[in-house]
Short mmCIF file of C-alpha atoms in Angstrom, two decimals:
data_model
loop_
_atom_site.label_atom_id
_atom_site.label_comp_id
_atom_site.label_asym_id
_atom_site.label_seq_id
_atom_site.Cartn_x
_atom_site.Cartn_y
_atom_site.Cartn_z
CA ARG A 1 50.96 100.05 89.67
CA MET A 2 47.57 101.40 90.60
CA VAL A 3 44.90 98.97 91.78
CA ASP A 4 41.32 99.48 92.86
CA GLU A 5 40.49 99.64 96.57
CA LYS A 6 39.01 96.14 96.75
CA SER A 7 42.12 94.58 95.16
CA PHE A 8 44.36 96.59 97.47
CA GLU A 9 42.48 95.35 100.56
CA GLU A 10 42.90 91.76 99.35
CA LEU A 11 46.67 92.25 98.93
CA SER A 12 47.27 94.05 102.22
CA ASP A 13 46.41 92.92 105.74
CA THR A 14 46.92 96.35 107.28
CA VAL A 15 43.71 97.65 108.83
CA ASN A 16 44.37 101.38 108.35
CA SER A 17 46.61 101.48 105.32
CA GLN A 18 48.20 104.57 103.86
CA GLY A 19 47.42 103.24 100.40
CA ILE A 20 50.94 102.11 99.50
CA LEU A 21 52.11 98.52 99.26
CA ALA A 22 55.65 97.39 98.52
CA VAL A 23 56.74 93.97 97.37
CA ALA A 24 60.38 93.02 97.81
CA SER A 25 62.50 89.90 97.68
CA ILE A 26 63.95 88.56 100.90
CA PRO A 27 67.70 89.09 100.59
CA PRO A 28 69.98 86.05 100.93
CA GLU A 29 72.24 85.73 103.96
CA PRO A 30 75.10 88.19 103.49
CA ALA A 31 78.20 86.82 101.80
CA GLU A 32 80.44 89.64 103.04
CA PRO A 33 82.50 89.22 106.21
CA VAL A 34 81.07 90.12 109.59
CA SER A 35 81.63 93.80 110.40
CA GLY A 36 81.04 96.31 113.16
CA ASP A 37 82.02 96.68 116.80
CA PHE A 38 79.50 94.14 118.06
CA ILE A 39 76.81 91.68 117.05
CA LEU A 40 73.31 91.98 118.44
CA ALA A 41 71.79 88.51 118.80
CA LEU A 42 68.13 87.78 119.44
CA ASP A 43 67.46 84.38 121.01
CA GLN A 44 63.97 83.01 120.42
CA LEU A 45 62.28 86.40 120.34
CA GLY A 46 58.62 85.62 119.76
CA ASP A 47 56.80 88.90 119.29
CA PRO A 48 57.06 90.53 115.85
CA GLY A 49 56.48 94.00 117.33
CA ASN A 50 59.33 93.55 119.81
CA PHE A 51 61.58 92.11 117.10
CA GLY A 52 60.89 95.02 114.77
CA THR A 53 61.27 97.67 117.46
CA ILE A 54 64.60 96.25 118.60
CA ILE A 55 66.07 96.00 115.11
CA ARG A 56 64.78 99.43 114.10
CA THR A 57 66.48 100.95 117.14
CA PHE A 58 69.64 98.91 116.51
CA ARG A 59 69.79 100.08 112.88
CA ALA A 60 69.12 103.71 113.87
CA ALA A 61 72.06 103.50 116.30
CA GLY A 62 74.36 102.38 113.49
CA GLY A 63 74.28 98.62 114.13
CA LYS A 64 75.23 96.30 111.28
CA GLU A 65 75.12 92.66 112.39
CA LEU A 66 71.82 91.25 113.63
CA TRP A 67 71.87 87.53 114.31
CA TYR A 68 68.95 85.46 115.56
CA THR A 69 68.17 81.89 116.55
CA LYS A 70 65.59 79.40 115.41
CA GLY A 71 62.45 79.92 117.45
CA SER A 72 62.49 83.66 116.83
CA ILE A 73 59.70 85.07 114.72
CA ASP A 74 60.14 85.43 110.97
CA PRO A 75 61.89 88.80 110.58
CA TRP A 76 60.43 89.03 107.07
CA GLY A 77 56.82 88.60 108.22
CA ASP A 78 54.48 91.50 107.61
CA LYS A 79 54.19 92.58 111.28
CA ALA A 80 57.96 92.44 111.83
CA ILE A 81 58.57 94.45 108.64
CA ARG A 82 56.03 97.09 109.70
CA SER A 83 57.35 97.45 113.25
CA GLY A 84 60.94 97.40 112.00
CA MET A 85 60.02 99.97 109.34
CA GLY A 86 62.13 97.98 106.87
CA ALA A 87 65.31 98.08 108.98
CA GLN A 88 65.79 94.43 107.99
CA PHE A 89 66.97 95.58 104.57
CA GLY A 90 69.77 97.67 106.10
CA LEU A 91 71.22 94.96 108.36
CA ASN A 92 73.37 91.89 107.87
CA MET A 93 70.89 89.35 109.23
CA ARG A 94 72.05 85.80 109.89
CA ARG A 95 69.96 82.93 111.31
CA PHE A 96 71.31 80.09 113.46
CA GLU A 97 69.75 76.87 114.72
CA THR A 98 71.03 77.33 118.28
CA LEU A 99 72.74 79.89 120.47
CA ASP A 100 75.78 77.57 120.69
CA GLU A 101 76.04 77.54 116.88
CA LEU A 102 75.74 81.34 116.83
CA ALA A 103 78.46 81.69 119.50
CA LYS A 104 80.82 79.39 117.62
CA ARG A 105 80.41 81.34 114.38
CA ALA A 106 80.92 84.63 116.23
CA GLY A 107 84.10 83.31 117.84
CA ASP A 108 85.37 82.13 114.46
CA CYS A 109 84.84 85.70 113.21
CA GLY A 110 86.79 87.23 116.13
CA TYR A 111 83.81 88.21 118.30
CA CYS A 112 84.86 86.44 121.49
CA ASN A 113 83.22 88.53 124.23
CA PHE A 114 79.74 87.21 124.96
CA PHE A 115 77.14 89.06 127.04
CA ILE A 116 73.55 88.19 127.89
CA ALA A 117 71.04 90.92 128.71
CA ASP A 118 69.30 90.07 131.97
CA PRO A 119 66.57 92.26 133.45
CA HIS A 120 67.51 91.42 137.04
CA GLU A 121 71.27 91.05 137.43
CA GLY A 122 74.55 91.96 135.82
CA GLU A 123 76.74 94.95 135.20
CA SER A 124 75.22 98.12 133.81
CA CYS A 125 75.43 98.35 130.04
CA PHE A 126 76.65 101.91 130.56
CA THR A 127 79.77 100.89 132.51
CA CYS A 128 80.54 97.34 131.40
CA PRO A 129 84.09 97.25 130.00
CA GLY A 130 84.44 95.59 126.61
CA LEU A 131 80.71 95.47 125.94
CA PHE A 132 81.13 96.91 122.46
CA ASP A 133 84.60 95.54 121.69
CA HIS A 134 84.08 92.71 119.21
CA SER A 135 81.31 91.34 121.37
CA VAL A 136 78.03 89.50 121.02
CA ILE A 137 75.14 90.93 123.05
CA VAL A 138 72.21 88.54 123.37
CA ILE A 139 68.64 89.56 124.15
CA GLY A 140 66.34 86.67 125.00
CA GLY A 141 62.73 86.08 124.15
CA GLU A 142 59.67 86.99 126.10
CA PRO A 143 58.99 86.06 128.88
CA ASN A 144 61.87 83.69 129.73
CA GLY A 145 64.96 85.51 128.48
CA VAL A 146 67.86 83.57 127.00
CA LEU A 147 66.96 79.90 127.26
CA GLY A 148 69.67 77.67 128.66
CA GLY A 149 72.07 80.57 129.02
CA TYR A 150 75.56 80.36 127.67
CA ALA A 151 78.32 79.37 130.09
CA PRO A 152 81.13 81.82 129.25
CA ALA A 153 78.77 84.80 129.01
CA GLY A 154 78.79 87.85 131.22
CA LYS A 155 75.48 89.38 132.26
CA VAL A 156 74.51 92.97 131.61
CA ILE A 157 71.45 94.96 132.54
CA ILE A 158 69.90 98.05 131.09
CA PRO A 159 69.17 100.05 134.25
CA MET A 160 65.57 101.23 134.29
CA PRO A 161 64.13 103.24 137.19
CA GLY A 162 60.79 101.90 138.33
CA ASN A 163 61.84 98.24 138.05
CA TYR A 164 60.59 97.78 134.47
CA GLU A 165 61.48 94.50 132.78
CA SER A 166 61.37 95.69 129.19
CA LEU A 167 62.14 98.70 127.06
CA ASN A 168 59.23 97.90 124.78
#
């Protein structure tokens, strides 16, 4: 529906809007079984721009299962939706209280290989055997990474010349 400019500005918090505003319901947690080669898990990711960028890239690469832990930002918040460009609506997103709870559910679903992305040590994500074979790949929050770790997890790195710590 068309609204006047003043009403639009009250409804939207975007500074330089393109003049279009969408309202959508937050989908419930998926009822269908877990699918795909691997699960991308975000552990206590705190920046909505990082969250959105990661899930947008994951969705563009064909990812299906995006799981996240309590302490992560609200993936349905306005900044996360904008930076994710709505990728949230194309993913099976599941929230867990803890990383241990997430790992247990993944194992129950047949995803038994567990890897933690570490910016400083681990095997290259380009050569790590089994990385995408019914695995869970966990990216931790800024600036501390995965909090508490997870004992049976392997560590992987995304090699980046120049010693960068982040892709974003």
